Each structure stands twice: as C-alpha cells, then as structure tokens.
Amino acid sequence: PPALDMTWVDHPCALRLSPGGPAQVISQFNQLPDNMVRAQIPFDIESELFKGQMVVYIRGLENSPSDIFNGRARTIQIAVQGKFKQEIPMDECVFGQALARPLSNLPSRWLLSLAVRVVRAFGEKYSMQLSSPAADRPYMLAPIALAAQAMSCEYEGDVQDIEGPLIENVSSMSIFPEGTTAPQRQKILSKIIKNHKKGKKNQTDVPVFDTERVWTFGFWQSQINFTTYKVDLGVGQFNLLKIMNGQPLCFCAQTRAGEVLFRIEIWHEQILAKAHEYYEERTRTEKQSRLPRRSSIDISKISRDLSSSFTRKVDSAIHDKR
C-alpha cells in the first residue's frame, strides 16, 4: 500500500498505477513517488501490450474540471489513448474491476442478491462477467470495446484530444456505417462476439485492435462516489469503506490470459490503515513460512535418539534394582 505519511495532492483520494515491476511504466510531469499520479492531469503509460496516455477525472476534488462534470451525472471519467503493440481480438481484451482478495462485512444476503441482479441487468448489453461478491478474488469484467462509453480509432494526425469530452468515431472500421453512435457500436459488436462464441458459421469475424491506428477509450459512471467511497445502485447504498477489506477500487484492462494493458488504483484515505494492517500480517506470515524447518530425516533421527536414551535409562534402572 502507499506510505502512511505520504501527502495526497488529491485528498481524500489518491491515484496509483498498480505496482507491477516492468509490466507497467508511468511518467507524469513532476512525477509523484510510489507510482502515484495526479487526477485531472494526463500521464504516459506503457505496458507490454500498449503505449499511450491516460487521464482520470474525479468529481468532487478542488480541481475537478467543469466541462467534464457540469450537466452530467458522472462521478469519474477515464480516458485512455494510444497504440497496441500487437493485434488483439476485441473479445479477448477486457476491462473492469478485479480485486486481489475477498471483500469483508458484506450486507445481508437478500440485499446483496438484489444488488447482483441489478448489476447483471445493467451489464448484460456489455457482455459483462460478474463473480460472486463473496468470491476469493471478486471481479466484474467486460470486453473493453463494449464497456467503453466512447471509442474511436483514428490515424496519426487526426487524433482527438483526451482532455475534454470524448467523441465516438469508429468510421475507419469497415463493419460500422458512417456516423455510428456508441450504443450502435456496442450492439453491433455484441452480436458479432456472441455469434463467434456460439460458433455460428458464415458470420463476421471478430475485429481486432490493430497496431497501425491510435485507439481512444472513454469510460465513466455515476454509481460510485470516489470521495466518499459509497455506491448507489438504486436499491440501496453500500459503504465501500467497510467492505473493501483494505484494498482500493481499481480499473484494469487486460487480456483474458492475464496480460496487462494498464491497472489504475483509486485509493481513499480511510482504507489506508486497514491496508497496512493486512500487508504487515501477510509479511509476518511469509517470513514465518520461510523459517528453516527440520526435515523428516532430522525428526526421525531425534526420535531414535530419544528412544535410545529412554532404553538406556530403563536398562540402568533394572540394573540398579539388581
């Protein structure tokens, strides 16, 4: 987790690209330590599969831009733009939430079941896959080409600016007619992906993210308030501070095989203490597991030595009685 004494410039939130060694690299003007980045300011990203820029806008911060949020219900907007380093079929690249360990203090079973049904219904048009909230590693993932509320693919020199409202533009893809809107793109792609999954013949092949064009994705939602860490699904509010078990909300993009495009964490100051508590406990457990243990041969030898010692004492006692 981030350091306890670190100053958070986006208080009470903090953005961090998940630590992952060489799998992900970031850079931002006046780069913050510990892979931290500032909200509302673009930063460069690079992974084994993707290279480009990202900007995360969060509602409710001192510097939240009015042109992103005024007149809109959204509480967050994420824009990602860049090039893929290798071709990836669109049904093989997913986006969403993927946590590293279980949630805790979950609400009552009936309320949780109702919330799951609401989320499943909401995500149906995105072909979302949703784990049980009680899973060891909960996730909510959908193909990135369906999850994006705005998507464009453009050639160099004709690329839109990600520091503002995002525009749908997929006219350079032959499967879409001119002027295709985001809902139309999602509907067309969803049908192609579902037909491919069912193995239907004479169907359009699933398109790929190519390496020639610049791809732009826009994601936003209004259910989660990141400054309070509360989610409103319409059937009730959930305080995420109580159930996240010391781990942050995150937005990740990866292949179904687990190769990472990017993974950004959105921390809240009130989960930091729990995060350090878990981390310290895990560190102690790992250290204990690495302590040298006697092998079965050593234990067997000890048993033989104890047995011989006991036998000698018995023999000595018998001899003394004689």
Short mmCIF file of C-alpha atoms in Angstrom, two decimals:
data_model
loop_
_atom_site.label_atom_id
_atom_site.label_comp_id
_atom_site.label_asym_id
_atom_site.label_seq_id
_atom_site.Cartn_x
_atom_site.Cartn_y
_atom_site.Cartn_z
CA PRO A 1 0.00 0.00 0.00
CA PRO A 2 1.04 3.66 -0.24
CA ALA A 3 3.10 5.05 2.62
CA LEU A 4 1.14 6.24 5.66
CA ASP A 5 2.99 9.57 5.79
CA MET A 6 2.64 10.44 2.10
CA THR A 7 0.92 13.71 1.19
CA TRP A 8 -2.09 13.14 -1.05
CA VAL A 9 -2.48 16.00 -3.50
CA ASP A 10 -5.97 14.75 -4.45
CA HIS A 11 -7.17 14.35 -0.86
CA PRO A 12 -9.19 12.32 0.19
CA CYS A 13 -8.37 10.22 -2.90
CA ALA A 14 -5.10 9.05 -4.42
CA LEU A 15 -4.39 7.59 -7.84
CA ARG A 16 -1.69 5.00 -8.31
CA LEU A 17 -0.70 2.73 -11.15
CA SER A 18 -0.61 -0.72 -9.58
CA PRO A 19 2.91 -1.88 -8.76
CA GLY A 20 3.86 -4.49 -11.29
CA GLY A 21 7.56 -4.25 -11.97
CA PRO A 22 8.34 -3.89 -15.67
CA ALA A 23 4.76 -4.84 -16.66
CA GLN A 24 3.66 -1.20 -16.33
CA VAL A 25 5.54 2.09 -16.53
CA ILE A 26 4.16 5.60 -15.99
CA SER A 27 5.50 9.13 -16.22
CA GLN A 28 3.89 12.47 -15.38
CA PHE A 29 5.27 15.99 -15.15
CA ASN A 30 6.63 16.39 -11.60
CA GLN A 31 6.15 12.68 -11.06
CA LEU A 32 4.97 11.72 -7.58
CA PRO A 33 6.72 8.88 -5.69
CA ASP A 34 5.42 5.31 -5.30
CA ASN A 35 3.76 5.20 -8.75
CA MET A 36 1.30 7.90 -7.67
CA VAL A 37 -0.24 10.18 -10.31
CA ARG A 38 -2.42 13.26 -10.06
CA ALA A 39 -6.06 13.33 -11.10
CA GLN A 40 -7.17 15.71 -13.87
CA ILE A 41 -3.66 15.70 -15.43
CA PRO A 42 -2.67 13.36 -18.32
CA PHE A 43 0.19 10.90 -17.81
CA ASP A 44 2.06 8.50 -20.06
CA ILE A 45 1.55 4.76 -19.71
CA GLU A 46 3.34 1.81 -21.24
CA SER A 47 2.99 -1.93 -20.79
CA GLU A 48 3.95 -4.99 -22.77
CA LEU A 49 0.84 -4.60 -24.92
CA PHE A 50 0.01 -0.89 -25.04
CA LYS A 51 1.65 2.54 -25.11
CA GLY A 52 -0.10 5.87 -24.81
CA GLN A 53 -1.66 8.37 -22.43
CA MET A 54 -4.33 8.32 -19.72
CA VAL A 55 -6.18 10.94 -17.71
CA VAL A 56 -8.53 10.30 -14.77
CA TYR A 57 -11.09 12.95 -13.84
CA ILE A 58 -12.75 12.61 -10.42
CA ARG A 59 -15.75 14.65 -9.35
CA GLY A 60 -15.65 16.48 -6.02
CA LEU A 61 -11.96 17.42 -5.91
CA GLU A 62 -10.76 21.03 -5.73
CA ASN A 63 -9.56 20.99 -9.33
CA SER A 64 -12.39 18.94 -10.93
CA PRO A 65 -12.96 20.46 -14.41
CA SER A 66 -16.43 21.90 -15.02
CA ASP A 67 -16.51 20.95 -18.72
CA ILE A 68 -16.31 17.26 -17.76
CA PHE A 69 -18.89 17.18 -14.97
CA ASN A 70 -21.31 20.13 -15.27
CA GLY A 71 -24.68 18.93 -16.55
CA ARG A 72 -23.64 15.28 -16.30
CA ALA A 73 -24.29 12.72 -13.56
CA ARG A 74 -20.91 11.00 -13.90
CA THR A 75 -18.57 10.92 -10.89
CA ILE A 76 -15.50 9.75 -12.81
CA GLN A 77 -14.22 9.84 -16.38
CA ILE A 78 -11.22 7.84 -17.56
CA ALA A 79 -9.72 8.48 -20.98
CA VAL A 80 -7.08 6.18 -22.48
CA GLN A 81 -5.41 6.77 -25.82
CA GLY A 82 -2.56 5.01 -27.59
CA LYS A 83 -1.40 2.17 -29.78
CA PHE A 84 -1.43 -1.57 -29.26
CA LYS A 85 1.91 -3.31 -29.64
CA GLN A 86 0.32 -6.44 -31.06
CA GLU A 87 -3.02 -7.29 -32.60
CA ILE A 88 -5.63 -8.47 -30.09
CA PRO A 89 -9.15 -9.72 -30.96
CA MET A 90 -11.74 -7.46 -29.39
CA ASP A 91 -13.37 -10.28 -27.46
CA GLU A 92 -10.03 -11.14 -25.84
CA CYS A 93 -9.39 -7.73 -24.25
CA VAL A 94 -11.47 -6.96 -21.15
CA PHE A 95 -11.93 -4.00 -18.81
CA GLY A 96 -13.40 -3.55 -15.34
CA GLN A 97 -12.79 -4.28 -11.67
CA ALA A 98 -10.59 -7.15 -10.48
CA LEU A 99 -9.68 -7.41 -6.79
CA ALA A 100 -6.82 -9.34 -5.22
CA ARG A 101 -8.63 -10.71 -2.15
CA PRO A 102 -12.15 -11.16 -0.72
CA LEU A 103 -14.50 -8.42 0.40
CA SER A 104 -15.49 -8.22 4.06
CA ASN A 105 -18.56 -7.22 6.12
CA LEU A 106 -20.90 -7.82 3.18
CA PRO A 107 -24.52 -6.66 3.61
CA SER A 108 -27.43 -9.02 4.20
CA ARG A 109 -27.86 -11.85 1.72
CA TRP A 110 -31.15 -10.59 0.24
CA LEU A 111 -29.81 -7.07 -0.33
CA LEU A 112 -26.60 -8.44 -1.83
CA SER A 113 -28.57 -10.77 -4.13
CA LEU A 114 -30.73 -7.86 -5.27
CA ALA A 115 -27.66 -5.73 -5.96
CA VAL A 116 -26.09 -8.53 -8.01
CA ARG A 117 -29.24 -8.82 -10.15
CA VAL A 118 -29.21 -5.08 -10.76
CA VAL A 119 -25.55 -5.14 -11.81
CA ARG A 120 -26.06 -8.17 -14.06
CA ALA A 121 -29.02 -6.50 -15.79
CA PHE A 122 -27.01 -3.31 -16.22
CA GLY A 123 -24.03 -5.18 -17.66
CA GLU A 124 -25.92 -7.51 -19.97
CA LYS A 125 -25.50 -5.31 -23.03
CA TYR A 126 -21.76 -5.17 -22.32
CA SER A 127 -21.43 -8.98 -22.08
CA MET A 128 -20.20 -8.45 -18.53
CA GLN A 129 -18.87 -11.36 -16.48
CA LEU A 130 -19.55 -10.94 -12.77
CA SER A 131 -18.20 -13.09 -9.95
CA SER A 132 -19.97 -13.68 -6.67
CA PRO A 133 -19.29 -10.80 -4.23
CA ALA A 134 -18.19 -13.49 -1.78
CA ALA A 135 -15.54 -14.88 -4.17
CA ASP A 136 -11.90 -15.09 -3.09
CA ARG A 137 -10.97 -12.65 -5.87
CA PRO A 138 -14.12 -10.72 -6.93
CA TYR A 139 -14.25 -9.34 -10.46
CA MET A 140 -16.54 -7.55 -12.89
CA LEU A 141 -15.18 -7.56 -16.43
CA ALA A 142 -16.47 -6.94 -19.96
CA PRO A 143 -14.85 -6.64 -23.40
CA ILE A 144 -13.25 -3.21 -23.50
CA ALA A 145 -14.85 -2.47 -26.89
CA LEU A 146 -18.29 -2.91 -25.26
CA ALA A 147 -17.52 -1.40 -21.86
CA ALA A 148 -16.25 1.90 -23.32
CA GLN A 149 -18.93 4.59 -23.44
CA ALA A 150 -16.87 6.24 -26.18
CA MET A 151 -14.41 4.60 -28.57
CA SER A 152 -12.52 5.86 -31.58
CA CYS A 153 -9.82 4.59 -33.90
CA GLU A 154 -8.00 7.24 -35.87
CA TYR A 155 -4.80 7.58 -37.83
CA GLU A 156 -1.91 9.77 -36.71
CA GLY A 157 -2.59 13.45 -37.34
CA ASP A 158 -6.33 13.10 -36.88
CA VAL A 159 -6.46 12.11 -33.21
CA GLN A 160 -8.88 13.71 -30.76
CA ASP A 161 -7.83 15.42 -27.53
CA ILE A 162 -8.47 13.31 -24.42
CA GLU A 163 -8.53 16.39 -22.13
CA GLY A 164 -12.21 17.06 -22.65
CA PRO A 165 -15.49 15.44 -23.72
CA LEU A 166 -14.77 12.34 -25.80
CA ILE A 167 -16.23 11.74 -29.24
CA GLU A 168 -17.30 8.41 -30.74
CA ASN A 169 -15.53 7.82 -34.05
CA VAL A 170 -15.27 4.30 -35.50
CA SER A 171 -15.86 5.27 -39.12
CA SER A 172 -12.47 3.87 -40.15
CA MET A 173 -13.70 0.36 -39.22
CA SER A 174 -15.44 -1.31 -42.15
CA ILE A 175 -18.05 -3.09 -40.01
CA PHE A 176 -19.59 0.21 -38.90
CA PRO A 177 -21.59 2.61 -41.10
CA GLU A 178 -20.69 6.28 -41.14
CA GLY A 179 -21.95 8.13 -38.07
CA THR A 180 -22.25 5.06 -35.86
CA THR A 181 -23.12 6.06 -32.29
CA ALA A 182 -21.75 4.42 -29.14
CA PRO A 183 -24.96 2.38 -28.46
CA GLN A 184 -24.99 1.24 -32.10
CA ARG A 185 -21.33 0.22 -31.91
CA GLN A 186 -21.99 -1.77 -28.73
CA LYS A 187 -25.00 -3.50 -30.28
CA ILE A 188 -23.17 -4.48 -33.49
CA LEU A 189 -20.05 -5.69 -31.70
CA SER A 190 -22.03 -7.55 -29.05
CA LYS A 191 -23.87 -9.53 -31.74
CA ILE A 192 -20.62 -10.40 -33.55
CA ILE A 193 -18.92 -11.52 -30.33
CA LYS A 194 -21.91 -13.62 -29.21
CA ASN A 195 -22.22 -15.32 -32.61
CA HIS A 196 -18.50 -16.07 -32.60
CA LYS A 197 -18.76 -17.53 -29.10
CA LYS A 198 -21.62 -19.78 -30.22
CA GLY A 199 -19.54 -20.96 -33.18
CA LYS A 200 -22.05 -19.85 -35.83
CA LYS A 201 -20.86 -20.24 -39.41
CA ASN A 202 -20.73 -17.57 -42.10
CA GLN A 203 -20.56 -14.80 -39.52
CA THR A 204 -18.41 -11.69 -39.48
CA ASP A 205 -15.05 -12.32 -37.83
CA VAL A 206 -14.40 -10.60 -34.51
CA PRO A 207 -12.46 -7.41 -35.33
CA VAL A 208 -9.05 -6.80 -33.80
CA PHE A 209 -7.31 -3.90 -32.16
CA ASP A 210 -4.64 -3.26 -34.79
CA THR A 211 -1.21 -1.70 -34.31
CA GLU A 212 -1.49 0.99 -37.01
CA ARG A 213 -4.26 3.20 -35.70
CA VAL A 214 -4.49 5.21 -32.47
CA TRP A 215 -7.24 3.88 -30.21
CA THR A 216 -9.13 6.06 -27.73
CA PHE A 217 -11.42 4.74 -24.99
CA GLY A 218 -13.65 6.71 -22.65
CA PHE A 219 -15.19 5.24 -19.50
CA TRP A 220 -17.47 6.94 -16.99
CA GLN A 221 -20.05 6.01 -14.39
CA SER A 222 -22.24 7.66 -11.79
CA GLN A 223 -22.87 4.88 -9.26
CA ILE A 224 -19.69 5.25 -7.17
CA ASN A 225 -18.76 8.45 -5.35
CA PHE A 226 -14.99 8.20 -5.02
CA THR A 227 -14.63 10.99 -2.46
CA THR A 228 -16.96 9.16 -0.04
CA TYR A 229 -16.41 5.59 -1.32
CA LYS A 230 -20.14 4.95 -1.42
CA VAL A 231 -22.01 3.18 -4.22
CA ASP A 232 -25.66 3.76 -5.07
CA LEU A 233 -27.27 1.02 -7.20
CA GLY A 234 -30.80 2.35 -6.88
CA VAL A 235 -31.78 -0.47 -4.49
CA GLY A 236 -29.67 0.82 -1.63
CA GLN A 237 -26.36 2.44 -0.79
CA PHE A 238 -23.25 0.49 0.16
CA ASN A 239 -20.37 1.95 2.15
CA LEU A 240 -17.35 0.56 0.34
CA LEU A 241 -15.02 1.69 3.13
CA LYS A 242 -16.47 -1.12 5.27
CA ILE A 243 -16.36 -3.92 2.71
CA MET A 244 -13.18 -3.36 0.65
CA ASN A 245 -11.00 -5.12 3.24
CA GLY A 246 -8.25 -2.53 2.95
CA GLN A 247 -7.89 -2.74 -0.82
CA PRO A 248 -8.59 0.04 -3.33
CA LEU A 249 -11.06 0.18 -6.15
CA CYS A 250 -9.25 -0.27 -9.42
CA PHE A 251 -9.82 -0.11 -13.13
CA CYS A 252 -7.87 -2.62 -15.16
CA ALA A 253 -7.57 -3.63 -18.78
CA GLN A 254 -6.06 -6.99 -19.64
CA THR A 255 -6.31 -9.93 -21.98
CA ARG A 256 -8.29 -12.96 -20.89
CA ALA A 257 -4.92 -14.69 -20.47
CA GLY A 258 -3.97 -12.10 -17.83
CA GLU A 259 -1.58 -9.87 -19.80
CA VAL A 260 -1.93 -6.31 -18.51
CA LEU A 261 -2.59 -3.21 -20.62
CA PHE A 262 -2.99 -0.99 -17.55
CA ARG A 263 -4.28 -1.16 -13.98
CA ILE A 264 -5.00 2.04 -12.06
CA GLU A 265 -5.89 2.08 -8.35
CA ILE A 266 -8.16 4.70 -6.74
CA TRP A 267 -7.39 4.85 -3.02
CA HIS A 268 -9.32 6.51 -0.21
CA GLU A 269 -7.55 7.72 2.91
CA GLN A 270 -9.88 5.78 5.20
CA ILE A 271 -8.82 2.36 3.87
CA LEU A 272 -5.10 3.01 4.22
CA ALA A 273 -4.76 1.87 7.86
CA LYS A 274 -6.54 -1.43 7.09
CA ALA A 275 -4.34 -1.90 4.02
CA HIS A 276 -1.18 -1.60 6.12
CA GLU A 277 -2.61 -3.92 8.77
CA TYR A 278 -3.24 -6.60 6.14
CA TYR A 279 0.15 -6.03 4.49
CA GLU A 280 2.05 -6.34 7.77
CA GLU A 281 0.18 -9.52 8.72
CA ARG A 282 0.89 -11.06 5.31
CA THR A 283 4.57 -10.09 5.59
CA ARG A 284 4.82 -11.77 9.01
CA THR A 285 3.16 -14.92 7.67
CA GLU A 286 5.51 -15.06 4.69
CA LYS A 287 8.56 -14.63 6.93
CA GLN A 288 7.39 -17.44 9.20
CA SER A 289 6.81 -19.72 6.24
CA ARG A 290 10.42 -19.15 5.16
CA LEU A 291 11.91 -20.17 8.52
CA PRO A 292 14.00 -23.38 8.23
CA ARG A 293 12.20 -26.50 9.37
CA ARG A 294 13.66 -29.84 10.38
CA SER A 295 13.31 -32.42 7.67
CA SER A 296 11.60 -35.74 8.21
CA ILE A 297 15.08 -37.30 8.39
CA ASP A 298 16.03 -34.96 11.25
CA ILE A 299 12.79 -35.72 13.08
CA SER A 300 13.34 -39.45 12.61
CA LYS A 301 16.86 -39.14 13.97
CA ILE A 302 15.61 -37.21 17.01
CA SER A 303 13.04 -39.93 17.66
CA ARG A 304 15.71 -42.63 17.50
CA ASP A 305 17.96 -40.66 19.85
CA LEU A 306 15.13 -40.17 22.34
CA SER A 307 14.23 -43.85 22.11
CA SER A 308 17.84 -44.91 22.73
CA SER A 309 18.08 -42.54 25.68
CA PHE A 310 14.87 -43.93 27.17
CA THR A 311 16.09 -47.52 26.67
CA ARG A 312 19.39 -46.76 28.39
CA LYS A 313 17.56 -45.27 31.38
CA VAL A 314 15.30 -48.33 31.68
CA ASP A 315 18.30 -50.68 31.48
CA SER A 316 20.09 -48.63 34.14
CA ALA A 317 17.06 -48.73 36.46
CA ILE A 318 16.78 -52.51 36.11
CA HIS A 319 20.48 -52.93 36.79
CA ASP A 320 20.24 -50.75 39.92
CA LYS A 321 17.40 -52.91 41.29
CA ARG A 322 19.51 -55.96 40.81
#
